[in-house]
mmCIF file with all atom_site columns, C-alpha atoms in Angstrom:
data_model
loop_
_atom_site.group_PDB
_atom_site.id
_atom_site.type_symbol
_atom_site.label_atom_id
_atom_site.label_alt_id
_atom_site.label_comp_id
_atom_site.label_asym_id
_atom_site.label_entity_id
_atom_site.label_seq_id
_atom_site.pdbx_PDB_ins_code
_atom_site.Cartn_x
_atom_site.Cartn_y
_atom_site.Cartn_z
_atom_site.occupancy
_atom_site.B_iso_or_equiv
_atom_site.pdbx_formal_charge
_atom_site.auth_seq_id
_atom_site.auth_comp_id
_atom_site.auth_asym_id
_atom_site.auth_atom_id
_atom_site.pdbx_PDB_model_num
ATOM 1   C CA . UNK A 1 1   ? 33.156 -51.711 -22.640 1.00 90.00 ? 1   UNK A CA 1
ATOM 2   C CA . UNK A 1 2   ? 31.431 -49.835 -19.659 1.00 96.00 ? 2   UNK A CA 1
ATOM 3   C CA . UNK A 1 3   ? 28.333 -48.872 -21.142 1.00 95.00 ? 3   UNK A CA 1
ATOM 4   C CA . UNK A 1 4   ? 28.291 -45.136 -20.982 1.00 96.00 ? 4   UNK A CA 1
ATOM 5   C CA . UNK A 1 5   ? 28.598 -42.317 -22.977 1.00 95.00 ? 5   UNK A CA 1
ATOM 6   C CA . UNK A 1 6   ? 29.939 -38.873 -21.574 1.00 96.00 ? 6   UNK A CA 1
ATOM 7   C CA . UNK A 1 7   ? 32.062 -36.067 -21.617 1.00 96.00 ? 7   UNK A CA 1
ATOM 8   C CA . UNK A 1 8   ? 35.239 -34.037 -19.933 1.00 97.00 ? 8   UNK A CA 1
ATOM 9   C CA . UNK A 1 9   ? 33.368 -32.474 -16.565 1.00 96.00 ? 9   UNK A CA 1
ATOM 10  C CA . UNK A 1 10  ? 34.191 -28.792 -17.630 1.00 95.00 ? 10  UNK A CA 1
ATOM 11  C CA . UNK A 1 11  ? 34.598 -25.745 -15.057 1.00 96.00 ? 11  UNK A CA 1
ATOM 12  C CA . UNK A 1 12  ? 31.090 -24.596 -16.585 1.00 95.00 ? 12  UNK A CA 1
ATOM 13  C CA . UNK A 1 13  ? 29.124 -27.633 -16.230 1.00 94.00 ? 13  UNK A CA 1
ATOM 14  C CA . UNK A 1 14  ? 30.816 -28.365 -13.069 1.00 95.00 ? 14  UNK A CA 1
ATOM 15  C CA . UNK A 1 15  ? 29.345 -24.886 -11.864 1.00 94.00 ? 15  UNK A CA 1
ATOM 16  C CA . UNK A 1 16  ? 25.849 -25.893 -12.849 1.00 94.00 ? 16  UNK A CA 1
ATOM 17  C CA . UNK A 1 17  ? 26.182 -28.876 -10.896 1.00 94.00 ? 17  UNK A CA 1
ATOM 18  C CA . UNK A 1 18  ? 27.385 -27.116 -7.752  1.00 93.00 ? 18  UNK A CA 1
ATOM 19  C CA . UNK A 1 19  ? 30.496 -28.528 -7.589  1.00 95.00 ? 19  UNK A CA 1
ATOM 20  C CA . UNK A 1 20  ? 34.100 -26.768 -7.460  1.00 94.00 ? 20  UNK A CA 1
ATOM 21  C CA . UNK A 1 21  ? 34.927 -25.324 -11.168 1.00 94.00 ? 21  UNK A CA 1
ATOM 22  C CA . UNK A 1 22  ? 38.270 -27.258 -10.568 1.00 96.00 ? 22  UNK A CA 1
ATOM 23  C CA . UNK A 1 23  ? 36.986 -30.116 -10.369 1.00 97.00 ? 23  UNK A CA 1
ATOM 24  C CA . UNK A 1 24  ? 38.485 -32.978 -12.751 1.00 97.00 ? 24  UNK A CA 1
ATOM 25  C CA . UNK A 1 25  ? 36.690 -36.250 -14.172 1.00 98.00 ? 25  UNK A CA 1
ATOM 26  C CA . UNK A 1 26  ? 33.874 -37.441 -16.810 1.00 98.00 ? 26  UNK A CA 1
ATOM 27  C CA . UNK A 1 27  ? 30.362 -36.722 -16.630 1.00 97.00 ? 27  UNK A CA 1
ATOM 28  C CA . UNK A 1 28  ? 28.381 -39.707 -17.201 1.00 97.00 ? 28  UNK A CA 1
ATOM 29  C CA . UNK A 1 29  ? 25.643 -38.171 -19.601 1.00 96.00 ? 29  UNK A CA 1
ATOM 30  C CA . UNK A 1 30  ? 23.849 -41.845 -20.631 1.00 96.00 ? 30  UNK A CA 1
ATOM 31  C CA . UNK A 1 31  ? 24.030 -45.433 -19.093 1.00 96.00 ? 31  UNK A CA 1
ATOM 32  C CA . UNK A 1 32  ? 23.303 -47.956 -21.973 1.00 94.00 ? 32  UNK A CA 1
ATOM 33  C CA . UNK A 1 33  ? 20.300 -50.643 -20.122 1.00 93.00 ? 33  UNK A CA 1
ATOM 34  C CA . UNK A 1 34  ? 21.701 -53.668 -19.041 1.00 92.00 ? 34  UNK A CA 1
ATOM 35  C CA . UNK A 1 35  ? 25.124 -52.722 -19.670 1.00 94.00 ? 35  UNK A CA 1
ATOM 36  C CA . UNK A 1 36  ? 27.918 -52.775 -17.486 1.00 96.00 ? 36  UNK A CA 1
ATOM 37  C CA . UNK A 1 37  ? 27.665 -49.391 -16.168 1.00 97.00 ? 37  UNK A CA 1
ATOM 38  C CA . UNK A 1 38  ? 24.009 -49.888 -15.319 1.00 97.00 ? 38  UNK A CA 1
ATOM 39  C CA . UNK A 1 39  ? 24.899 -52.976 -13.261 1.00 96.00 ? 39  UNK A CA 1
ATOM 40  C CA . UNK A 1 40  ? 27.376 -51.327 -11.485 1.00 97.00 ? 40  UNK A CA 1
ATOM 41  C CA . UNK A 1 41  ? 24.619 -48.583 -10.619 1.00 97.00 ? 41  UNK A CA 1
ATOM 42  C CA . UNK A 1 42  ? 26.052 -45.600 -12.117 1.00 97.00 ? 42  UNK A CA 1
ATOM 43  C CA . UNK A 1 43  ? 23.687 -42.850 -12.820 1.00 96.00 ? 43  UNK A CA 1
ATOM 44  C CA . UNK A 1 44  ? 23.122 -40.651 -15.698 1.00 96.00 ? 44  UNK A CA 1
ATOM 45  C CA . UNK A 1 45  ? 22.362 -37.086 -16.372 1.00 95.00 ? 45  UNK A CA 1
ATOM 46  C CA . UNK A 1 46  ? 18.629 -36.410 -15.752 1.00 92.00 ? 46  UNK A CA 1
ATOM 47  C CA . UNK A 1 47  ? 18.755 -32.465 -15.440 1.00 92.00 ? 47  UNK A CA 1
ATOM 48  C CA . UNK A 1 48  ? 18.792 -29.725 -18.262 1.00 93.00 ? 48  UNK A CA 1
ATOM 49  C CA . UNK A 1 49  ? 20.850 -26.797 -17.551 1.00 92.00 ? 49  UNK A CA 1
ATOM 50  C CA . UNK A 1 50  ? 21.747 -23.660 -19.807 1.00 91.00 ? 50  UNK A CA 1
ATOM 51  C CA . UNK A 1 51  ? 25.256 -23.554 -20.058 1.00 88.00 ? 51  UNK A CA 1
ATOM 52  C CA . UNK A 1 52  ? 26.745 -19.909 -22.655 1.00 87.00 ? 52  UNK A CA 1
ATOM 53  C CA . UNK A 1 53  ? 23.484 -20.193 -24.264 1.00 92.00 ? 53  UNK A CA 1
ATOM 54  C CA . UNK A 1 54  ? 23.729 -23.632 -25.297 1.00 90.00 ? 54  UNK A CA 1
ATOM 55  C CA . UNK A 1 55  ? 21.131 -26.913 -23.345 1.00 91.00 ? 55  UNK A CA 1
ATOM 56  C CA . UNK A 1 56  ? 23.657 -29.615 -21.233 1.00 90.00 ? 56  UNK A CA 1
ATOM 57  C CA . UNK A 1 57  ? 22.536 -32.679 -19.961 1.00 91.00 ? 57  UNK A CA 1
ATOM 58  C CA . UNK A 1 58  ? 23.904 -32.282 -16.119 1.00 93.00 ? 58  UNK A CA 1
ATOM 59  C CA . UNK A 1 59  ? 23.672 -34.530 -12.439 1.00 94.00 ? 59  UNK A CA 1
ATOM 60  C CA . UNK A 1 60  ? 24.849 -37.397 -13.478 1.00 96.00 ? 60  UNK A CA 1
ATOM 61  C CA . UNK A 1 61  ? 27.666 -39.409 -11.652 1.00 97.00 ? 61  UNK A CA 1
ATOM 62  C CA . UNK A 1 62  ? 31.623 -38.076 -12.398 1.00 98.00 ? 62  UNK A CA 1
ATOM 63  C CA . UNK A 1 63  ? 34.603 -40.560 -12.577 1.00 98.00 ? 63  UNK A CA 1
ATOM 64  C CA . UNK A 1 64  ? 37.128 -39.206 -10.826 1.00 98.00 ? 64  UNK A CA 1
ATOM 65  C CA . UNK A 1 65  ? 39.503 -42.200 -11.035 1.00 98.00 ? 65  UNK A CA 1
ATOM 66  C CA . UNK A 1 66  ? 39.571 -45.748 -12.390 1.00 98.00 ? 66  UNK A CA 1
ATOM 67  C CA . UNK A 1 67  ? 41.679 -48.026 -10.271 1.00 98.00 ? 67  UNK A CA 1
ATOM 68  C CA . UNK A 1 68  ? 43.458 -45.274 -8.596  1.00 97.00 ? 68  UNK A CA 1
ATOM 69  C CA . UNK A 1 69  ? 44.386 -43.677 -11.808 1.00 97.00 ? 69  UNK A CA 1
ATOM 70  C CA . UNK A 1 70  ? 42.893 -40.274 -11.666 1.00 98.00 ? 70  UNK A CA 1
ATOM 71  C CA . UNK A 1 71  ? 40.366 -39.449 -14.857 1.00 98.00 ? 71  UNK A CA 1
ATOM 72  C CA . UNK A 1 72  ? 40.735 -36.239 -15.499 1.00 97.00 ? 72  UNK A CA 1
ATOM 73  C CA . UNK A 1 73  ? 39.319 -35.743 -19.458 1.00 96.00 ? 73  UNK A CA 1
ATOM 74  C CA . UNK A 1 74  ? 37.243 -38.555 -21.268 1.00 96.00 ? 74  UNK A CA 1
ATOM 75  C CA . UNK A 1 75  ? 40.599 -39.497 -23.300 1.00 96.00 ? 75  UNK A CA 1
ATOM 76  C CA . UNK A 1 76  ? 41.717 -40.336 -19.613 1.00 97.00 ? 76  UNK A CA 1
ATOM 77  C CA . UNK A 1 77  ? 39.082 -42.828 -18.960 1.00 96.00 ? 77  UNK A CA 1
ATOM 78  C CA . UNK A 1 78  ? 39.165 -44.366 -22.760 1.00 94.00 ? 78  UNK A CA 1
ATOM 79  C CA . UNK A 1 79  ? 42.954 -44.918 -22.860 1.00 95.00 ? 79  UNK A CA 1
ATOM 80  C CA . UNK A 1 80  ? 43.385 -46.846 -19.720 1.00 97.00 ? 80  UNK A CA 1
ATOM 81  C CA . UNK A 1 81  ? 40.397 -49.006 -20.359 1.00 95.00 ? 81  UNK A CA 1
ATOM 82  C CA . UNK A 1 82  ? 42.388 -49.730 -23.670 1.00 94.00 ? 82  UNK A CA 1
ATOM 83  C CA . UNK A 1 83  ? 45.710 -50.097 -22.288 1.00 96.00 ? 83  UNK A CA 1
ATOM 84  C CA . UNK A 1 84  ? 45.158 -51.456 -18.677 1.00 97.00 ? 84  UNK A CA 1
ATOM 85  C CA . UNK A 1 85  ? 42.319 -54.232 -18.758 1.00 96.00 ? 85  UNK A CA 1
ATOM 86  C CA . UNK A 1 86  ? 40.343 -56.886 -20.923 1.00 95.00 ? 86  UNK A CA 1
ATOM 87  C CA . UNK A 1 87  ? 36.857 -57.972 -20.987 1.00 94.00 ? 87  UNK A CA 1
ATOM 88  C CA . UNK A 1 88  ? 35.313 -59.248 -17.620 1.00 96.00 ? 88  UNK A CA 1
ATOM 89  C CA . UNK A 1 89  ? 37.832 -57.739 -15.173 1.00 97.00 ? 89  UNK A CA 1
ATOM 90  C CA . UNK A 1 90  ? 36.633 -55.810 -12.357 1.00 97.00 ? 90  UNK A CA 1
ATOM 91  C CA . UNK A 1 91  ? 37.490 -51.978 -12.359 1.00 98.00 ? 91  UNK A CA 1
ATOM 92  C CA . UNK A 1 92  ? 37.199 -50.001 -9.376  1.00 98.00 ? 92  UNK A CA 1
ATOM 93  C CA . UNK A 1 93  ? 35.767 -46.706 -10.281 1.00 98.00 ? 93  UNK A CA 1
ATOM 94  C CA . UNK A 1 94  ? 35.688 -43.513 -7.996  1.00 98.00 ? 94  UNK A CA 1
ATOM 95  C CA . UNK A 1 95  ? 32.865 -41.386 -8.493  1.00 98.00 ? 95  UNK A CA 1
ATOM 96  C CA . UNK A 1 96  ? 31.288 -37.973 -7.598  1.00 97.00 ? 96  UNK A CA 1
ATOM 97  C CA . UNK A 1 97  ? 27.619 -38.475 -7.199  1.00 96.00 ? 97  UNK A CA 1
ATOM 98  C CA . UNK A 1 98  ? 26.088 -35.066 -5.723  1.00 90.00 ? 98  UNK A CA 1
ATOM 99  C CA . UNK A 1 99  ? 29.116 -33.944 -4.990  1.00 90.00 ? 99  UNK A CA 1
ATOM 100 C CA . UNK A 1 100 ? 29.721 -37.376 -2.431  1.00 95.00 ? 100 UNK A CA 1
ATOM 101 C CA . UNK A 1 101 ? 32.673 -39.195 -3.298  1.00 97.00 ? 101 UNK A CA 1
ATOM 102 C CA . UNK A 1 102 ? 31.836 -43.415 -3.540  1.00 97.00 ? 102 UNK A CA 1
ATOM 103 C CA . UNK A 1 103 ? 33.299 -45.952 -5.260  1.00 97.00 ? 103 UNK A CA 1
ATOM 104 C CA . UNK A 1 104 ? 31.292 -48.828 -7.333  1.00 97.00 ? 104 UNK A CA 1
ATOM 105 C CA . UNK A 1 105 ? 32.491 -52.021 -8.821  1.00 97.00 ? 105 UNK A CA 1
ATOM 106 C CA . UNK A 1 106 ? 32.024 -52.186 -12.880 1.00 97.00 ? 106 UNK A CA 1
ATOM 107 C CA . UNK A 1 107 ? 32.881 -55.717 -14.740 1.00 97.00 ? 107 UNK A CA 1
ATOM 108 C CA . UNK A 1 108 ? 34.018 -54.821 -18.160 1.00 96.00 ? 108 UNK A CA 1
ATOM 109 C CA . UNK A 1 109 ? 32.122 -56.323 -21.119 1.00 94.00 ? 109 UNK A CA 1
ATOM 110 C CA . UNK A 1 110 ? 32.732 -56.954 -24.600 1.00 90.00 ? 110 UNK A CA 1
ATOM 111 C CA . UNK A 1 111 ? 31.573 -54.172 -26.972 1.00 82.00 ? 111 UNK A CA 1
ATOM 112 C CA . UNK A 1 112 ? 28.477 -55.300 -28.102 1.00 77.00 ? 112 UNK A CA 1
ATOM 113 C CA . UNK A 1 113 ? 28.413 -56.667 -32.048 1.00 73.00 ? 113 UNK A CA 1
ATOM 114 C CA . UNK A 1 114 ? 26.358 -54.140 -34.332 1.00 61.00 ? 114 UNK A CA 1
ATOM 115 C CA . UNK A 1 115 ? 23.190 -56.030 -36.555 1.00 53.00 ? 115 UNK A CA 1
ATOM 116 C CA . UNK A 1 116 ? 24.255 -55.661 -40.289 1.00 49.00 ? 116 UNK A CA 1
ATOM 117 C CA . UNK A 1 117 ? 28.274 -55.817 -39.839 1.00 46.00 ? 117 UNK A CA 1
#
């Protein structure tokens, strides 16, 4: 668990964010509080943008790789974390953030337990 939600960086909202249309990864749209991603200091979308007539969240960080492995689409991101680690292992994450390539350090937690299940 990594504490965000977000979505495949497409050529269109990588255009609104001034970055290269090509440009691969996630957009992190939301950083849960106190979660993982939030400790690691990932940011989330803050900016509305109009995107073929339809409101995006945009400016938020973009993974780019996990590890090493490059993140190209969401599914990306998800199956590795499923396949490749467990609950309090360090991930190295390589992120876009204003189009400035950084890395951060994100300890995986355990999926929080929903009330009434």
């Amino acid at each position: 668990y990594m504490g965000i939600s977000g979505t495949t960086l497409t050529p269109e909202l990588a255009n609104a964010m001034n970055l290269n249309s090509s440009q691969k990864g996630v957009l992190v749209i939301d950083v849960s509080p106190n979660g993982p991603a939030a400790k690691a200091g990932l940011q989330s979308s803050s900016r509305q943008a109009t995107i073929n007539g339809q409101q995006a969240v945009v400016g938020g960080d973009v993974i780019t790789a996990i590890n090493g492995q490059p993140v190209n689409q969401f599914e990306d991101l998800s199956s590795y974390l499923i396949n490749n680690t467990q609950v309090g292992q360090t991930v190295t994450l390589t992120i876009l953030r204003q189009g400035q390539e950084q890395t951060a350090q994100l300890t995986l937690g355990a999926l929080p337990q929903q009330s009434g299940q």
